[in-house]
Amino acid sequence: MPVVVLFIIFVIALVIAIPVSISLGIASVLPSIFDPSFTVGAKYLIRAMFGGLDSFPLLAVPMFVLSGIIMAKGGISKKLFDVFAFFLGKFTAGMPCAVIVTCLFYGAISGSAPATVAAVGSMTIPILTTLGYDLTFSTALVAVAGGLGVIIPPSIPFIMYGMASGASVSDLFLAGILPGLMIGLLLMLFAIFHCKHYGEDKEKIAAEVNALHEKGLLGVLKESFFALLSPIIILGCIYSGIASPTEAAVISVFYALIVSLFVYKSIHFSDLWAILVEAIKTFTPILFILAASTAFSRVLTLMQVPQTVSTFILNNFHSPVVILLIINAFLLIVGMVMDTTPAILILTPILLPIVEAIGMSPIQFGVIMVVNLAIGFVTPPIGVNLFVASSLTDVPVMKIAKKAMPMIALFLVALLLITFIPAISLGLL
């Protein structure tokens, strides 16, 4: 069966709204149906699906999902925001910048972009609008800044990429720090520009900041201490060698439970069942996509798709700059129409040999891929962050996307810098 026909059928299945996992399953079995001599049968595909899920690093994903939900319900994001608002609130665009820094820190807790948008947005958007900021701007800011949740470690997409490429997850986490901070800084510069251009309600902001200052620095830090400590514990366990990323994910679940139940007392034992159910509902679709995409990637490998694509690109394009620009453009398009998990698991085996052939580190390419797909979180038609933010505020998705365009442009600038300056990704390794 021609590969082009296979991909056309897969795209058609996505366009007519067949779930991604089922679309991947259909695409996986088609070659053996149309070509009886094809070596992959149903039994092999089922074994491939179960084999793809039998992975120790993969256990980190449901654990980070669960800890993120516990911390969202436990009000950790509000504690973080108060600290950054205390320090930044008096400056121009101080409150929007505090939201961006909160997204950075919450990303270092949950590892998920949609979770970051939901947890930080549900708390900060009402605060920003009360202080006089435009609702659409506030919603777009959180939607875009939430994309930092998959770049700042720990990151669920980095775990997926590590699984697909064999690269060290710990190294990927470390490589995501500087790019995440750089993008956060660019977003803060845009927020400052926006607020200087459109103005701010200084009286309302001063009243909010003064209320925090009345508590005093020690009072705010005391309230937020355990929230600030959470990313330090998670990342500290990984980089000190105390725990692997998977074990650190389990530690984060217990830490979130202890802090929320006994320190902040923001959730109760009666809430745990609902939290577990929500975590299972969140992770189960990812699980099916993982299984199906593993089978599909095996089929593509047996059809020699990675070698064919690699040979075509390297034979027709000889400049590394052009090759990287083509790959980035391709990933941006994919990020607009496909969820992150299947995109990483399907495309990593295809694209990694190409970038390695031109001398790029697999770690740097992992950062490039995740940043590309983070941009996909805020670009229609799939744009998960846009839909999550829209559900919080009832602002139409396309209206949020339009307001987010300047911030997406800065994301693209950061992507080019990360692509052509390896030190941004590899400087901490």
Coordinates of C-alpha atoms in Angstrom, one line a residue, residues 197-426:
H197 CA 0.2 51.4 24.8
Y198 CA -3.2 50.7 26.3
G199 CA -2.7 51.9 29.8
E200 CA -3.5 50.4 33.2
D201 CA -5.8 51.3 36.1
K202 CA -3.0 52.2 38.6
E203 CA -5.4 52.8 41.5
K204 CA -7.0 49.4 41.4
I205 CA -3.6 47.7 41.0
A206 CA -2.1 49.7 43.8
A207 CA -5.0 48.7 46.1
E208 CA -4.4 45.0 45.2
V209 CA -0.7 45.2 45.7
N210 CA -1.0 47.1 49.0
A211 CA -3.3 44.4 50.3
L212 CA -0.5 41.9 49.7
H213 CA 2.2 44.3 51.2
E214 CA 0.1 44.7 54.4
K215 CA 0.7 41.0 55.0
G216 CA 4.4 41.7 54.7
L217 CA 7.0 39.8 52.8
L218 CA 7.4 37.2 55.5
G219 CA 3.6 36.7 55.7
V220 CA 3.3 36.2 51.9
L221 CA 6.3 33.8 51.8
K222 CA 5.0 31.9 54.8
E223 CA 1.7 31.3 53.0
S224 CA 3.4 30.4 49.7
F225 CA 6.4 28.6 51.1
F226 CA 5.2 25.0 50.3
A227 CA 3.9 26.0 46.9
L228 CA 7.3 27.5 46.0
L229 CA 9.1 24.5 47.4
S230 CA 7.2 22.0 45.1
P231 CA 9.2 22.5 41.9
I232 CA 12.4 22.7 43.9
I233 CA 11.7 19.3 45.4
I234 CA 10.6 17.7 42.1
L235 CA 13.6 18.9 40.1
G236 CA 16.0 18.6 42.9
C237 CA 15.2 14.9 43.3
I238 CA 15.9 14.4 39.6
Y239 CA 19.1 16.3 39.3
S240 CA 20.6 15.3 42.6
G241 CA 20.3 11.7 41.5
I242 CA 17.9 10.9 44.4
A243 CA 15.1 9.9 42.0
S244 CA 14.5 9.3 38.3
P245 CA 11.9 11.4 36.6
T246 CA 9.3 8.7 37.1
E247 CA 10.0 8.4 40.8
A248 CA 10.0 12.2 41.1
A249 CA 6.6 12.2 39.6
V250 CA 5.3 9.9 42.3
I251 CA 7.0 12.0 45.0
S252 CA 5.2 15.0 43.5
V253 CA 1.8 13.3 44.0
F254 CA 2.5 12.5 47.7
Y255 CA 3.9 16.1 48.2
A256 CA 0.8 17.6 46.6
L257 CA -1.5 15.4 48.8
I258 CA 0.3 16.2 52.0
V259 CA 0.5 20.0 51.4
S260 CA -3.2 20.3 50.1
L261 CA -4.6 18.0 52.8
F262 CA -2.6 18.9 55.9
V263 CA -0.8 22.2 55.3
Y264 CA -3.2 24.4 53.3
K265 CA -6.2 22.2 54.1
S266 CA -7.7 23.3 50.8
I267 CA -9.0 19.8 49.9
H268 CA -10.5 17.0 52.1
F269 CA -10.3 13.3 52.0
S270 CA -13.9 13.3 50.6
D271 CA -12.5 15.2 47.5
L272 CA -9.9 12.5 46.6
W273 CA -12.3 10.2 44.7
A274 CA -13.4 13.0 42.4
I275 CA -9.8 14.0 41.9
L276 CA -8.8 10.4 41.0
V277 CA -11.7 10.1 38.6
E278 CA -10.7 13.4 36.9
A279 CA -7.1 12.2 36.6
I280 CA -8.2 8.9 35.0
K281 CA -10.5 10.7 32.6
T282 CA -7.6 13.0 31.6
F283 CA -5.0 10.3 31.2
T284 CA -7.1 7.5 29.6
P285 CA -7.4 9.1 26.1
I286 CA -3.6 9.7 26.2
L287 CA -3.1 6.0 27.0
F288 CA -5.2 4.9 24.0
I289 CA -3.3 7.4 21.7
L290 CA 0.0 6.1 23.0
A291 CA -0.9 2.5 22.3
A292 CA -2.2 3.2 18.8
S293 CA 0.7 5.6 17.9
T294 CA 3.2 3.0 19.0
A295 CA 1.7 0.4 16.6
F296 CA 1.5 3.0 13.8
S297 CA 5.1 4.0 14.2
R298 CA 6.1 0.3 14.0
V299 CA 4.2 0.0 10.7
L300 CA 5.9 3.1 9.3
T301 CA 9.3 1.7 10.3
L302 CA 8.5 -1.6 8.5
M303 CA 7.4 0.4 5.4
Q304 CA 10.7 2.2 5.6
V305 CA 9.1 5.6 5.8
P306 CA 11.8 7.2 8.0
Q307 CA 14.5 6.2 5.6
T308 CA 12.5 7.3 2.5
V309 CA 11.7 10.8 4.0
S310 CA 15.3 11.2 5.2
T311 CA 16.8 10.3 1.8
F312 CA 14.4 12.6 0.0
I313 CA 15.1 15.6 2.1
L314 CA 18.9 15.1 2.3
N315 CA 19.1 14.5 -1.5
N316 CA 17.0 17.5 -2.5
F317 CA 18.1 20.0 0.2
H318 CA 21.8 20.4 0.9
S319 CA 21.8 23.4 3.2
P320 CA 21.3 22.6 7.0
V321 CA 19.6 26.0 7.4
V322 CA 17.0 25.2 4.7
I323 CA 16.5 21.6 6.1
L324 CA 15.8 23.0 9.6
L325 CA 13.4 25.7 8.3
I326 CA 11.5 23.0 6.4
I327 CA 11.3 20.8 9.4
N328 CA 10.1 23.6 11.6
A329 CA 7.5 24.7 9.1
F330 CA 6.3 21.0 8.9
L331 CA 6.1 20.7 12.7
L332 CA 4.2 24.0 13.0
I333 CA 1.6 22.7 10.6
V334 CA 1.4 19.4 12.4
G335 CA 1.1 21.1 15.7
M336 CA -2.0 23.0 14.4
V337 CA -3.9 19.8 13.5
M338 CA -2.6 17.0 15.7
D339 CA -2.3 16.4 19.4
T340 CA 1.2 16.6 20.9
T341 CA 1.5 12.9 22.0
P342 CA 0.8 11.2 18.6
A343 CA 2.8 13.9 16.8
I344 CA 5.9 13.2 18.9
L345 CA 5.6 9.5 18.8
I346 CA 5.0 9.3 15.0
L347 CA 7.4 12.0 13.8
T348 CA 10.4 11.5 16.0
P349 CA 11.5 8.3 14.3
I350 CA 11.0 10.0 10.9
L351 CA 12.7 13.4 11.6
L352 CA 15.4 12.5 14.1
P353 CA 17.7 10.7 11.5
I354 CA 17.5 13.8 9.3
V355 CA 18.7 16.2 12.0
E356 CA 21.3 13.8 13.2
A357 CA 22.6 13.6 9.6
I358 CA 23.3 17.3 9.6
G359 CA 25.0 17.2 13.1
M360 CA 22.2 18.3 15.4
S361 CA 22.0 16.8 19.0
P362 CA 18.9 14.7 19.7
I363 CA 18.5 16.8 22.9
Q364 CA 18.4 20.1 21.0
F365 CA 15.9 18.6 18.4
G366 CA 13.7 17.5 21.3
V367 CA 13.5 21.1 22.5
I368 CA 12.8 22.3 19.0
M369 CA 10.0 19.7 18.5
V370 CA 8.4 20.5 21.9
V371 CA 8.5 24.3 21.3
N372 CA 6.9 23.8 17.9
L373 CA 4.1 21.8 19.4
A374 CA 3.8 24.3 22.2
I375 CA 3.0 26.9 19.6
G376 CA 0.4 24.4 18.3
F377 CA -1.4 24.6 21.7
V378 CA -2.4 28.2 20.8
T379 CA -3.0 28.0 17.1
P380 CA -6.4 26.9 15.5
P381 CA -8.0 24.6 14.7
I382 CA -6.9 22.2 17.5
G383 CA -5.2 24.7 19.9
V384 CA -6.1 23.0 23.1
N385 CA -5.0 25.9 25.3
L386 CA -7.4 28.2 23.3
F387 CA -10.3 25.9 24.1
V388 CA -9.4 25.6 27.8
A389 CA -9.0 29.4 28.1
S390 CA -12.3 29.9 26.2
S391 CA -14.1 27.6 28.5
L392 CA -13.0 29.7 31.5
T393 CA -14.2 33.0 30.1
D394 CA -16.6 32.3 27.2
V395 CA -14.5 34.4 24.9
P396 CA -14.7 32.9 21.4
V397 CA -11.7 30.8 20.4
M398 CA -10.9 32.8 17.3
K399 CA -11.1 36.1 19.2
I400 CA -8.5 34.8 21.7
A401 CA -6.3 33.5 18.8
K402 CA -6.4 36.9 17.1
K403 CA -5.3 38.7 20.3
A404 CA -2.6 36.1 20.8
M405 CA -1.0 36.6 17.4
P406 CA 1.7 39.0 18.6
M407 CA 2.7 36.6 21.4
I408 CA 2.7 33.7 19.0
A409 CA 5.1 35.8 16.8
L410 CA 7.4 36.1 19.7
F411 CA 7.2 32.3 20.3
L412 CA 8.3 31.9 16.6
V413 CA 11.2 34.3 17.2
A414 CA 12.3 32.2 20.2
L415 CA 11.9 29.0 18.1
L416 CA 14.3 30.3 15.4
L417 CA 16.9 31.3 18.1
I418 CA 16.6 27.8 19.7
T419 CA 17.0 26.2 16.3
F420 CA 20.1 28.1 15.2
I421 CA 21.8 28.7 18.6
P422 CA 22.5 25.3 20.2
A423 CA 23.8 26.8 23.4
I424 CA 20.3 28.0 24.4
S425 CA 19.2 24.3 24.7
L426 CA 22.5 22.7 25.5

